[in-house]
Amino acid sequence: MDDKEFEKLRQEMVATQIERRGVRNQRVLTAMRQIPRHFFVSPRELEQAYEDHPLPIGEGQTISQPYIVALMTEALDLHGNENVLEVGTGSGYQAAILSMLAKTVHTVERIPSLAERARLVFARLGIENVHVHVGDGTLGWVDAAPYQGILVTAAAPYVPQPLLDQLDIGGKLVIPVGARYHQDLQLWRRVAADQYHHETILPVAFVPLLGEHGWNEKKWQEIDF
Ligand code: SAM
């Protein structure tokens, strides 16, 4: 497949999977039309890069379904001046979308090889406002806080307190919260220093957020619920 064919698939993906399902934010739609998703998938999955489902990216992890990426991004309602934190870099695709919509993006990944691969793709695409960090993202990334937007792309048992603390007043946090196979995608708003509101967007199924304020890796493997 050549670039033109990928381009065609990408435009179709936005029209049929994203716009048709109700994502209306033009900046989000433009970013999804421009970022070449096939750069972020493994060579084996190249032909499926624009299909309507998540894909494996190695290390037991996934690149999320395009619609979910769009929906989570739209929920942050970014205007271009924000400092954003993503927890769970994975392939780097979500961070690349965010890079077009915010001023700076800090993204934290616990698996070093995935972080390194994402860094290489950003360099290839000339994306310079994404900073990739290796670590436990349930602790946030305090050095660059506060964040006007935080997006967590792995399933949490509860909202990690450090993320609530690092959210700016007026900022938004999008996170899947719940059990092993089913979570609610939640949108949190920090409306005052000590006041948060939250609502549920829709049911989702993500890989686990493992870490100090997430799931315990060993327990996650043992539990079958
Ligand atoms: N946003 C990614 C993308 O666009 O490809 C998809 C992320 S994948 C669904 C979830 C990622 O979260 C995995 O790469 C996983 O290693 C990572 N992860 C899980 N727990 C984490 C933690 N505590 N800190 C940072 N990353 C974590």
XYZ file of C-alpha atoms and ligand atoms in Angstrom:
252
model
C 0.000 0.000 0.000
C 1.335 3.476 -0.824
C 0.830 6.853 0.880
C -2.122 7.749 -1.336
C -3.975 4.585 -0.398
C -3.307 5.159 3.309
C -4.517 8.751 2.904
C -7.769 7.508 1.362
C -8.284 4.984 4.160
C -7.637 7.712 6.728
C -10.258 10.060 5.262
C -12.751 7.173 5.182
C -11.909 6.305 8.785
C -12.737 9.847 9.922
C -15.945 10.042 7.894
C -17.402 6.634 8.727
C -16.054 5.770 12.184
C -15.711 9.171 13.818
C -17.898 11.875 12.258
C -20.788 9.498 11.735
C -20.678 8.520 15.413
C -21.060 12.140 16.453
C -17.599 13.644 16.996
C -18.041 17.244 15.827
C -14.962 19.132 17.041
C -13.329 20.331 13.804
C -9.844 20.587 15.316
C -10.061 16.959 16.463
C -11.339 15.820 13.063
C -8.536 17.706 11.291
C -5.883 16.122 13.514
C -7.335 12.652 12.896
C -7.309 13.349 9.138
C -3.663 14.398 9.232
C -1.760 12.138 11.630
C -0.690 8.988 9.736
C -1.915 6.233 12.050
C -0.046 3.602 10.010
C 3.272 5.024 11.293
C 2.267 3.908 14.789
C 1.252 0.286 14.180
C 3.612 -2.667 13.836
C 4.503 -3.738 10.265
C 2.390 -6.864 10.650
C -0.747 -4.783 11.263
C -0.087 -2.141 8.611
C -3.056 -3.062 6.437
C -5.382 -2.830 9.425
C -4.090 0.564 10.616
C -7.322 2.411 9.746
C -9.795 -0.260 10.812
C -12.457 0.217 13.460
C -10.766 -1.597 16.361
C -7.687 -1.543 18.612
C -4.518 -3.313 17.410
C -1.671 -5.080 19.243
C 1.563 -3.049 19.450
C 3.743 -5.604 21.297
C 4.448 -6.095 25.020
C 0.801 -7.156 25.446
C -0.356 -3.564 24.785
C -2.641 -1.971 22.201
C -3.182 1.153 20.122
C -6.758 2.234 20.870
C -9.656 2.205 18.411
C -9.653 5.433 16.326
C -13.131 6.450 17.533
C -12.109 6.155 21.194
C -9.006 8.287 20.537
C -11.213 10.945 18.925
C -13.856 10.818 21.641
C -11.350 11.093 24.504
C -9.563 13.939 22.751
C -12.809 15.805 22.080
C -13.759 15.526 25.764
C -10.657 17.564 26.719
C -11.941 20.479 24.572
C -8.448 21.817 23.795
C -7.897 25.240 22.207
C -4.158 25.249 21.564
C -2.524 26.805 24.603
C -2.743 23.898 26.990
C -0.126 21.826 28.711
C -1.425 18.242 28.538
C -0.444 15.010 30.277
C -1.090 11.600 28.757
C -0.646 8.468 30.877
C 0.098 5.413 28.704
C 2.104 6.451 25.628
C 1.789 3.026 23.982
C 2.374 3.545 20.255
C 2.412 7.346 20.592
C -0.612 7.824 18.309
C -2.816 9.522 20.904
C 0.040 11.846 21.900
C 0.596 12.763 18.235
C -3.079 13.749 17.932
C -2.785 15.814 21.127
C 0.379 17.481 19.785
C -1.720 19.167 17.086
C -4.276 20.473 19.551
C -2.293 21.657 22.590
C 0.901 23.603 23.192
C 2.850 20.876 24.973
C 2.230 17.207 25.658
C 3.940 15.181 28.360
C 3.347 11.474 27.956
C 4.386 8.797 30.445
C 4.898 5.111 29.600
C 5.970 2.364 32.005
C 7.459 0.076 29.306
C 10.783 1.576 28.104
C 10.785 -0.137 24.674
C 7.380 1.363 23.791
C 8.494 4.820 24.940
C 11.596 4.543 22.773
C 9.637 3.451 19.717
C 7.184 6.322 20.139
C 10.097 8.787 20.398
C 11.438 7.521 17.066
C 8.075 7.959 15.343
C 7.727 11.523 16.692
C 11.196 12.324 15.343
C 10.280 10.819 11.963
C 7.159 12.964 11.781
C 8.908 16.124 13.030
C 6.714 16.335 16.152
C 8.640 18.433 18.664
C 6.148 19.386 21.363
C 5.700 15.874 22.813
C 7.952 14.913 25.719
C 8.111 11.187 26.414
C 8.913 10.027 29.955
C 9.428 6.517 31.290
C 7.845 5.878 34.663
C 4.726 5.149 36.662
C 2.127 7.505 35.233
C -0.253 6.889 38.152
C 2.041 9.382 39.917
C 1.487 11.866 37.099
C 4.519 13.882 36.001
C 4.936 16.468 38.688
C 7.836 18.369 37.097
C 5.641 19.772 34.324
C 2.380 20.216 36.323
C -0.177 21.757 36.387
C -2.004 20.371 33.367
C -5.069 21.869 31.716
C -5.836 18.427 30.298
C -4.971 14.896 31.450
C -5.805 11.809 29.431
C -5.326 8.297 30.818
C -5.324 5.545 28.193
C -5.309 2.514 30.513
C -7.997 1.199 32.874
C -7.775 2.434 36.461
C -9.478 0.898 39.514
C -10.039 4.475 40.799
C -8.849 7.962 39.841
C -5.226 8.335 41.036
C -4.980 11.201 43.533
C -1.723 12.577 42.027
C -3.559 13.165 38.734
C -6.333 15.080 40.498
C -3.676 17.104 42.325
C -1.760 17.918 39.124
C -4.882 19.046 37.244
C -5.098 22.830 36.881
C -8.213 24.629 38.127
C -10.586 24.592 35.165
C -8.736 21.570 33.740
C -10.233 18.299 32.491
C -9.226 14.699 33.122
C -10.451 11.800 30.960
C -9.953 8.307 32.371
C -11.447 4.794 32.119
C -12.388 3.654 35.641
C -13.783 0.289 36.679
C -13.222 -3.464 36.673
C -11.052 -5.781 34.612
C -13.133 -6.214 31.495
C -15.399 -3.199 31.636
C -14.896 0.364 32.685
C -16.692 3.693 32.417
C -14.929 6.433 30.531
C -15.143 9.344 32.980
C -14.658 13.072 32.488
C -13.479 14.960 35.597
C -13.366 18.751 35.910
C -11.497 20.631 38.585
C -13.896 23.483 39.238
C -12.047 24.912 42.282
C -8.908 24.085 44.275
C -10.777 21.480 46.330
C -13.784 20.758 44.129
C -14.181 18.276 41.275
C -17.217 17.288 39.188
C -17.378 14.143 37.131
C -19.626 12.465 34.606
C -19.603 9.206 32.654
C -19.156 9.357 28.883
C -19.567 5.700 27.838
C -18.576 2.107 28.689
C -15.130 1.015 27.435
C -12.573 -1.809 27.797
C -8.904 -0.883 28.202
C -5.701 -2.700 29.198
C -4.838 -2.158 32.887
C -3.177 0.872 34.426
C -0.466 -0.803 36.519
C 1.281 1.108 39.268
C 1.234 2.612 42.713
C -2.202 4.231 42.251
C -3.420 1.681 39.719
C -3.680 -2.097 39.598
C -1.051 -4.274 41.207
C 0.553 -6.255 38.362
C 0.584 -9.575 40.225
C -2.962 -9.230 41.534
C -4.234 -8.251 38.082
C -2.888 -11.511 36.649
C -4.398 -13.589 39.463
C -7.833 -12.010 39.643
C -10.457 -13.322 37.278
C -13.527 -11.163 37.582
N -2.277 5.895 24.070
C -1.754 4.725 23.426
C -1.662 4.854 21.947
O -2.074 5.880 21.400
O -1.147 3.924 21.318
C -2.487 3.470 23.801
C -2.154 3.067 25.161
S -2.397 1.396 25.609
C -4.121 1.171 25.474
C -2.097 1.592 27.364
C -0.665 1.915 27.707
O -0.607 2.265 29.087
C 0.289 0.736 27.532
O 1.345 1.086 26.697
C 0.766 0.450 28.953
O 2.093 -0.029 29.023
C 0.624 1.815 29.580
N 0.575 1.833 31.055
C -0.079 1.011 31.904
N 0.118 1.404 33.173
C 0.912 2.504 33.127
C 1.466 3.374 34.109
N 1.258 3.204 35.425
N 2.223 4.401 33.701
C 2.463 4.617 32.370
N 1.975 3.825 31.401
C 1.196 2.783 31.773
